[in-house]
XYZ file of C-alpha atoms in Angstrom:
519
model
C -22.533 -151.341 -115.595
C -21.358 -154.903 -115.888
C -22.662 -157.262 -118.611
C -26.012 -159.053 -117.583
C -25.148 -162.888 -117.610
C -27.479 -165.920 -117.087
C -26.352 -166.292 -113.513
C -27.854 -162.742 -112.857
C -31.149 -163.957 -114.326
C -30.974 -167.286 -112.432
C -30.548 -165.484 -109.108
C -33.903 -163.832 -109.602
C -35.615 -167.239 -109.931
C -37.094 -169.035 -106.979
C -34.403 -171.185 -105.107
C -36.440 -174.388 -105.363
C -38.864 -175.829 -107.707
C -40.890 -179.080 -107.906
C -39.967 -181.708 -110.407
C -43.152 -181.124 -112.288
C -42.396 -177.507 -112.450
C -39.050 -178.269 -113.756
C -40.481 -180.551 -116.432
C -43.048 -177.890 -117.429
C -40.327 -175.247 -117.747
C -38.165 -177.601 -119.824
C -41.070 -177.894 -122.244
C -41.410 -174.188 -122.535
C -37.805 -173.210 -122.828
C -37.638 -170.520 -125.383
C -36.226 -171.565 -128.738
C -33.090 -169.768 -129.945
C -35.351 -167.661 -132.203
C -37.507 -166.518 -129.236
C -34.427 -165.981 -127.013
C -33.145 -163.702 -129.924
C -36.619 -161.909 -129.962
C -36.553 -161.408 -126.261
C -32.966 -160.153 -126.404
C -33.899 -157.701 -129.089
C -36.908 -156.470 -126.944
C -34.750 -155.267 -124.373
C -32.008 -153.919 -126.540
C -32.041 -150.114 -126.228
C -31.659 -148.306 -129.480
C -32.536 -144.887 -131.244
C -36.116 -144.658 -132.420
C -37.042 -142.702 -135.581
C -36.385 -139.105 -135.186
C -35.142 -139.725 -131.713
C -33.948 -136.420 -130.205
C -31.129 -138.344 -128.357
C -29.746 -139.368 -131.578
C -26.903 -136.792 -132.375
C -27.612 -136.984 -136.215
C -31.252 -135.698 -135.272
C -29.985 -132.555 -133.478
C -30.754 -129.196 -135.032
C -28.256 -128.253 -137.872
C -27.277 -125.186 -135.842
C -26.182 -127.249 -132.925
C -24.288 -129.704 -135.125
C -22.504 -126.709 -136.867
C -21.613 -125.194 -133.657
C -20.057 -128.646 -132.549
C -18.161 -128.789 -135.764
C -16.812 -125.320 -135.473
C -15.762 -125.932 -131.882
C -14.146 -129.297 -132.674
C -12.101 -127.246 -135.225
C -11.176 -124.750 -132.592
C -9.968 -127.495 -130.308
C -7.758 -128.865 -133.106
C -6.523 -125.325 -133.667
C -5.554 -124.836 -130.002
C -3.551 -128.076 -130.176
C -1.564 -127.277 -133.418
C -1.187 -123.591 -132.511
C 0.580 -124.633 -129.393
C 2.968 -126.884 -131.328
C 4.554 -124.008 -133.459
C 4.036 -120.874 -131.212
C 7.560 -121.305 -129.407
C 9.247 -120.842 -132.840
C 9.002 -117.079 -132.235
C 10.766 -117.243 -128.986
C 13.511 -119.784 -129.440
C 16.219 -117.063 -129.938
C 15.249 -115.503 -126.620
C 15.540 -119.032 -124.870
C 18.992 -119.483 -126.525
C 20.232 -116.188 -125.023
C 18.764 -116.568 -121.617
C 19.507 -120.253 -120.890
C 22.587 -120.643 -123.376
C 21.081 -123.774 -124.949
C 22.164 -124.714 -128.434
C 19.972 -124.349 -131.462
C 19.441 -128.060 -131.681
C 18.160 -128.262 -128.105
C 15.822 -125.275 -128.596
C 14.438 -126.958 -131.669
C 13.357 -129.920 -129.425
C 10.663 -127.443 -127.997
C 8.706 -128.039 -131.311
C 9.860 -131.629 -131.995
C 9.102 -133.123 -128.542
C 5.591 -131.533 -128.619
C 4.731 -133.090 -131.886
C 6.487 -136.328 -130.546
C 3.558 -136.486 -128.062
C 1.254 -136.630 -130.976
C 2.773 -140.179 -131.602
C 1.552 -141.381 -128.142
C -1.609 -139.490 -127.602
C -3.831 -140.814 -130.495
C -3.026 -144.400 -129.401
C -4.566 -143.515 -126.089
C -7.284 -141.003 -126.534
C -8.936 -142.594 -129.500
C -9.693 -146.019 -127.832
C -10.670 -144.474 -124.584
C -13.251 -142.227 -126.200
C -14.672 -145.348 -127.810
C -15.082 -146.900 -124.326
C -16.103 -143.952 -122.234
C -17.283 -141.431 -124.696
C -15.924 -138.342 -126.260
C -16.929 -135.739 -123.729
C -15.000 -137.245 -120.457
C -11.897 -137.854 -122.486
C -11.904 -134.201 -123.914
C -12.292 -132.999 -120.319
C -9.515 -135.118 -118.968
C -7.018 -134.459 -121.841
C -7.590 -130.695 -121.680
C -7.226 -130.472 -117.905
C -3.995 -132.250 -118.374
C -3.081 -130.048 -121.170
C -3.588 -127.023 -119.010
C -1.508 -128.361 -116.207
C 1.505 -129.216 -118.520
C 1.264 -125.607 -119.967
C 1.532 -124.234 -116.511
C 4.506 -126.481 -115.993
C 6.127 -124.917 -119.054
C 5.376 -121.477 -117.936
C 6.946 -122.221 -114.522
C 9.871 -124.560 -115.768
C 13.041 -123.809 -113.805
C 15.439 -125.244 -116.213
C 15.803 -126.693 -119.773
C 15.092 -130.325 -118.767
C 11.847 -129.500 -117.065
C 10.740 -127.165 -120.044
C 11.465 -130.075 -122.550
C 9.635 -132.651 -120.391
C 6.618 -130.464 -119.914
C 6.488 -129.736 -123.849
C 6.390 -133.515 -124.491
C 3.604 -134.164 -121.942
C 1.774 -131.158 -123.274
C 1.962 -132.740 -126.791
C 0.565 -136.142 -125.357
C -2.502 -134.325 -123.893
C -3.036 -131.881 -126.671
C -3.202 -134.500 -129.269
C -6.573 -135.493 -128.227
C -8.477 -133.197 -130.739
C -6.348 -134.470 -133.576
C -8.294 -137.669 -133.733
C -11.379 -137.067 -131.490
C -12.470 -133.877 -132.932
C -12.673 -135.678 -136.389
C -14.686 -138.484 -134.557
C -17.105 -136.089 -133.089
C -17.867 -134.475 -136.521
C -18.403 -138.187 -137.934
C -20.779 -138.739 -134.784
C -23.246 -135.924 -135.797
C -23.220 -135.830 -139.679
C -24.509 -138.133 -142.209
C -22.290 -139.283 -145.143
C -23.762 -136.632 -147.485
C -23.011 -133.583 -145.284
C -19.814 -135.067 -143.582
C -17.681 -134.176 -146.520
C -18.513 -130.477 -146.144
C -17.908 -130.625 -142.259
C -14.532 -132.327 -142.797
C -13.428 -129.832 -145.532
C -13.689 -126.973 -142.986
C -12.215 -129.084 -140.045
C -9.238 -130.219 -142.292
C -7.815 -126.561 -142.381
C -7.585 -126.656 -138.491
C -4.374 -129.002 -138.127
C -2.640 -126.580 -140.635
C -4.027 -123.146 -139.606
C -2.515 -123.654 -135.995
C 1.141 -124.208 -137.064
C 0.810 -121.320 -139.611
C -0.471 -118.923 -137.090
C 1.597 -120.002 -134.038
C 4.898 -118.205 -135.284
C 3.134 -115.171 -135.884
C 1.840 -114.720 -132.215
C 5.088 -116.014 -130.768
C 7.241 -113.696 -132.893
C 5.373 -110.380 -132.116
C 5.407 -111.331 -128.438
C 9.217 -111.541 -128.751
C 9.427 -108.146 -130.564
C 7.246 -106.486 -128.022
C 9.706 -107.447 -125.404
C 7.338 -109.817 -123.562
C 9.214 -112.364 -121.491
C 9.047 -115.926 -123.120
C 7.195 -117.240 -120.253
C 4.119 -115.176 -121.003
C 3.772 -117.141 -124.306
C 2.959 -120.216 -122.210
C 0.467 -118.329 -120.012
C -1.267 -117.125 -123.318
C -1.398 -120.801 -124.320
C -2.799 -121.737 -120.899
C -5.465 -119.274 -121.114
C -6.426 -120.347 -124.510
C -6.726 -124.018 -123.438
C -8.606 -122.944 -120.322
C -11.229 -121.181 -122.369
C -11.532 -124.372 -124.538
C -11.876 -126.451 -121.336
C -14.772 -124.173 -120.169
C -16.301 -124.427 -123.509
C -16.163 -128.280 -123.399
C -17.648 -128.493 -119.932
C -20.592 -126.127 -120.674
C -21.338 -126.507 -124.372
C -20.012 -129.893 -125.758
C -22.500 -132.695 -125.465
C -21.722 -136.353 -125.572
C -21.964 -137.361 -129.382
C -20.818 -141.099 -129.285
C -23.873 -142.996 -130.023
C -22.871 -146.129 -128.145
C -22.237 -144.074 -124.847
C -25.571 -142.302 -125.287
C -27.371 -145.588 -125.667
C -25.652 -146.874 -122.492
C -26.855 -143.936 -120.608
C -30.351 -144.336 -122.010
C -30.280 -148.038 -121.024
C -29.192 -147.230 -117.438
C -32.084 -144.795 -117.135
C -34.412 -147.438 -118.353
C -33.298 -149.928 -115.849
C -33.708 -147.338 -113.193
C -37.265 -146.415 -114.352
C -38.535 -149.937 -114.747
C -36.491 -151.961 -112.252
C -35.863 -154.548 -115.044
C -32.045 -155.260 -115.414
C -32.644 -156.892 -118.669
C -32.495 -153.569 -120.645
C -29.038 -153.147 -122.203
C -26.994 -151.127 -124.744
C -24.741 -153.051 -127.230
C -21.572 -151.391 -125.715
C -22.462 -153.006 -122.369
C -22.456 -156.531 -123.940
C -18.901 -156.130 -125.258
C -16.284 -157.841 -122.991
C -12.571 -157.147 -123.862
C -9.685 -158.462 -121.945
C -6.911 -156.038 -121.230
C -4.670 -158.122 -123.621
C -7.171 -157.435 -126.527
C -7.393 -153.833 -125.637
C -3.588 -153.511 -125.758
C -3.503 -155.256 -129.033
C -6.291 -153.056 -130.395
C -4.407 -149.840 -129.356
C -0.866 -150.730 -130.341
C -0.747 -154.074 -132.306
C -3.376 -153.903 -134.705
C -2.695 -150.545 -136.285
C 0.914 -151.380 -137.047
C 0.131 -154.970 -138.201
C -2.206 -153.239 -140.718
C 0.324 -150.693 -141.710
C 3.133 -153.115 -142.406
C 1.079 -155.624 -144.354
C -0.876 -153.099 -146.470
C 1.222 -151.695 -149.586
C -1.437 -149.002 -150.227
C -1.274 -147.820 -146.559
C 2.436 -147.788 -146.578
C 2.526 -145.581 -149.565
C -0.146 -143.276 -148.490
C 1.444 -142.763 -145.038
C 4.909 -142.277 -146.504
C 3.319 -139.509 -148.734
C 1.515 -137.723 -145.984
C 4.364 -138.040 -143.517
C 6.707 -136.513 -145.817
C 4.455 -133.430 -146.564
C 3.521 -133.153 -142.795
C 7.462 -133.178 -141.817
C 8.171 -130.522 -144.591
C 5.438 -128.251 -142.962
C 7.284 -128.470 -139.619
C 10.656 -128.208 -141.186
C 9.608 -124.616 -142.440
C 9.816 -123.347 -138.769
C 13.570 -123.724 -139.188
C 13.870 -122.823 -142.900
C 11.841 -119.619 -142.889
C 13.940 -117.867 -140.156
C 17.060 -118.593 -142.218
C 15.611 -117.191 -145.415
C 13.754 -114.197 -143.798
C 15.379 -113.429 -140.560
C 19.038 -113.998 -141.606
C 18.745 -113.400 -145.367
C 16.290 -110.458 -145.326
C 17.004 -109.310 -141.836
C 13.362 -109.371 -140.655
C 12.539 -109.294 -136.818
C 10.906 -112.363 -135.382
C 7.398 -110.792 -135.726
C 7.781 -110.001 -139.457
C 9.444 -113.268 -139.959
C 6.275 -114.952 -138.524
C 4.153 -113.194 -140.898
C 5.707 -114.969 -143.697
C 3.667 -118.106 -142.680
C 0.394 -116.385 -143.509
C 0.308 -117.488 -147.017
C 0.521 -120.916 -145.892
C -2.772 -120.460 -143.977
C -4.466 -118.444 -146.792
C -3.419 -121.242 -149.240
C -5.009 -123.766 -146.992
C -8.147 -121.692 -146.754
C -8.324 -121.646 -150.561
C -7.815 -125.377 -150.820
C -10.509 -126.070 -148.218
C -12.889 -123.797 -150.261
C -12.232 -125.711 -153.519
C -12.937 -128.855 -151.795
C -16.062 -127.624 -150.171
C -17.501 -125.991 -153.370
C -16.215 -128.336 -156.011
C -14.918 -131.688 -154.840
C -17.840 -132.365 -152.351
C -20.695 -131.591 -154.791
C -18.956 -133.673 -157.369
C -18.715 -136.557 -154.925
C -22.360 -136.273 -154.046
C -23.164 -136.697 -157.805
C -20.974 -139.631 -157.910
C -22.885 -141.153 -154.897
C -26.138 -140.792 -156.849
C -24.598 -142.145 -160.048
C -23.166 -145.241 -158.372
C -26.130 -145.924 -156.240
C -27.030 -148.482 -154.829
C -23.327 -149.524 -154.850
C -20.732 -147.481 -152.893
C -18.467 -145.004 -154.584
C -15.057 -146.601 -155.243
C -12.524 -145.203 -152.939
C -10.304 -144.189 -155.906
C -12.770 -141.584 -156.852
C -11.466 -139.597 -153.880
C -8.182 -138.943 -155.420
C -8.782 -136.435 -157.984
C -7.537 -133.391 -156.182
C -4.393 -135.289 -154.974
C -3.347 -135.515 -158.628
C -3.200 -131.710 -158.540
C -1.882 -131.286 -154.996
C 1.220 -133.299 -155.653
C 2.726 -131.061 -158.497
C 1.733 -128.035 -156.517
C 4.112 -129.270 -153.528
C 6.894 -129.716 -156.084
C 6.389 -126.407 -157.584
C 6.186 -124.704 -154.238
C 9.609 -126.072 -153.145
C 11.468 -125.139 -156.157
C 9.740 -121.822 -156.169
C 10.628 -121.226 -152.475
C 14.297 -122.394 -153.017
C 15.327 -120.374 -156.183
C 13.671 -117.106 -155.004
C 15.364 -117.145 -151.530
C 18.137 -115.002 -152.534
C 18.459 -111.877 -150.182
C 18.523 -109.577 -153.251
C 15.108 -110.948 -154.552
C 12.093 -109.366 -153.072
C 10.786 -111.359 -149.985
C 7.272 -111.530 -151.757
C 8.514 -114.162 -154.017
C 9.554 -116.767 -151.446
C 6.630 -115.856 -149.175
C 4.014 -116.443 -151.795
C 5.274 -119.978 -152.577
C 3.751 -120.988 -149.114
C 0.376 -120.253 -150.541
C 1.041 -123.127 -152.984
C 2.335 -125.377 -150.377
C -0.616 -124.728 -148.148
C -3.210 -125.323 -150.947
C -1.273 -128.555 -152.044
C -1.210 -129.812 -148.578
C -5.112 -129.705 -148.232
C -5.430 -131.240 -151.810
C -3.250 -134.229 -150.775
C -4.391 -134.707 -147.180
C -8.031 -134.611 -147.550
C -8.264 -137.125 -150.540
C -5.801 -139.537 -148.974
C -7.346 -139.565 -145.522
C -10.877 -140.070 -147.167
C -9.305 -142.835 -149.200
C -8.004 -144.686 -146.092
C -11.463 -144.490 -144.540
C -13.304 -145.792 -147.569
C -10.607 -148.449 -148.394
C -10.239 -149.817 -144.716
C -13.735 -149.244 -143.680
C -13.896 -151.812 -140.903
C -10.625 -151.007 -139.485
C -10.304 -147.442 -140.484
C -9.605 -146.209 -136.903
C -6.602 -148.406 -136.654
C -5.389 -147.529 -140.105
C -5.667 -143.827 -139.354
C -4.059 -144.322 -135.972
C -1.068 -145.938 -137.457
C -0.751 -143.292 -140.190
C -1.038 -140.500 -137.501
C 1.802 -141.916 -135.506
C 4.161 -142.176 -138.362
C 3.155 -138.743 -139.645
C 3.912 -137.299 -136.215
C 7.311 -138.927 -136.158
C 8.137 -137.203 -139.385
C 6.821 -133.798 -138.047
C 8.975 -134.311 -134.924
C 12.065 -135.349 -136.824
C 12.334 -132.927 -139.721
C 12.911 -129.741 -137.716
C 15.882 -131.546 -136.009
C 17.972 -131.605 -139.268
C 16.364 -128.688 -141.147
C 18.759 -126.148 -139.520
C 21.939 -127.961 -140.631
C 20.634 -128.833 -144.002
C 19.697 -125.226 -144.862
C 23.058 -123.899 -143.622
C 25.221 -126.498 -145.315
C 23.242 -126.842 -148.693
C 21.980 -123.310 -148.681
C 18.209 -122.555 -149.039
C 18.369 -123.129 -152.776
C 19.739 -126.787 -152.953
C 18.131 -127.761 -149.591
C 14.592 -126.837 -151.188
C 15.609 -128.456 -154.447
C 16.436 -131.752 -152.574
C 12.803 -131.595 -150.919
C 11.236 -130.726 -154.167
C 12.960 -133.772 -155.845
C 11.785 -136.026 -153.203
C 8.137 -134.680 -153.473
C 8.502 -135.258 -157.224
C 9.266 -138.945 -156.589
C 6.073 -139.211 -154.445
C 3.688 -137.601 -157.071
C 2.916 -140.895 -158.740
C 1.385 -142.369 -155.644
C -2.144 -141.153 -156.308
C -1.909 -142.112 -159.967
C -0.852 -145.658 -159.020
C -3.603 -146.147 -156.580
C -6.148 -144.871 -159.159
C -5.012 -147.453 -161.628
C -3.944 -150.468 -159.202
C -5.954 -149.627 -156.164
C -8.934 -151.878 -157.032
C -6.652 -154.841 -157.673
C -4.746 -154.364 -154.332
C -7.999 -153.924 -152.529
C -9.167 -157.322 -153.728
C -5.982 -158.948 -152.440
C -6.170 -157.006 -149.138
C -7.006 -158.675 -145.843
C -8.496 -155.620 -144.366
C -10.132 -153.818 -147.257
C -13.882 -154.544 -147.197
C -14.784 -157.129 -149.703
C -18.165 -155.402 -150.610
C -16.397 -152.324 -151.922
C -16.476 -152.866 -155.749
C -13.904 -152.075 -158.192
C -14.136 -149.162 -160.643
C -15.315 -151.633 -163.345
C -17.814 -153.527 -161.418
C -19.272 -150.460 -159.862
C -19.482 -148.135 -162.963
C -22.863 -146.722 -163.510
C -25.145 -148.682 -165.874
C -25.862 -147.327 -169.417
C -29.457 -146.548 -168.390
C -27.969 -143.731 -166.106
């Protein structure tokens, strides 16, 4: 509904009044304070223990929403890597080069660069639920296009569009979790959800590989993905309520206006007027303006993007080591990704049962001040060296004469290290850029997706020309150069935040927010 203006209210008044009435009206014109009180009277908001407030829903309902949001993210990322198991079949049937076949993964992840800039702002304008429904419907249509693609060009185009529509859960599922949980419990929920973006890529090659081994035509992989997306679409339609509070309040305000006939009732989101130029700037301009002017964000984004790119690079490196070197079939080669998933599970459990309780103690310790963002980075100090060890371990145990268990288990270190790096750094972005966190995360997501799309394109050539030992050593050395980033942020982060234009000024430094001696 459009914003209520003074003209709307004036049209409800009598068309003509006497001069005495006009004089009287001028003497009783509300003061600014009274106008503010009147406006506040008709402002629709949640009451205490309001059942419409998502944070007041039952814990069972909120945990279901959390788990379902995670499944939606798994759906998206599972689809990104599943074609890794059928690439060889496509090369044989359509005589495409290995570089073109790799685009099946890279173009899908490239869609992640476009989607978050679209679905996030739209969900903040129209609500989470309708955007999930629209995006998953488009996702299903694009998957059907992949299954029926008549040639390479059509298949690649549909893969890119699938990535655009499938990217919705990557940002909006996390937003749904933030909608329904308070700060104290949100860490637990996010620890579970954080596993989803890495579980999908790890499990996708296993399914795709064994479908190839079973002799199932490659088109059936996309039909399976279509059915998975359709099940999620039905789940969204029947079980996922609207969780975005401003949209819920707008719905309550509309119901209030209809019940009372008084058009003065309003929700805050209905009073927001934004031009299309401002919307385009918020979607495209502001995220990258923040990124390119914030040294902290540049460093964090670079670190996360490199790790994310390396994860997708493994879809080309693992077949070289296990399919070519150890002569595994596509199904067994896909199983080599399982330790990546299990390592991520272990990392999520450590975060859930160690890091989150520790952070809750810090909240009590620093109260009433907020906990400094740098306190989030403890696990990243461990995750960085784990990534380095994982690459050296994988590289120098990749000889065919060495048991496959040695390079396979290196992925467990990689999966755990990824969780230890991603969760702290993402939380740091939210805490440090509180007022513009959505824009900061959007810019970081786009750059990270570019790395994820680009790394597989050169992985095959790099591992063949340098061999798996030296290629992995190169990646390990780059990871080693990035290890100091969390250490630097812990020591210089408070100073950098004080100089930042976007970091909230009320967030104290480590020194100013340290607990008092009485505690």
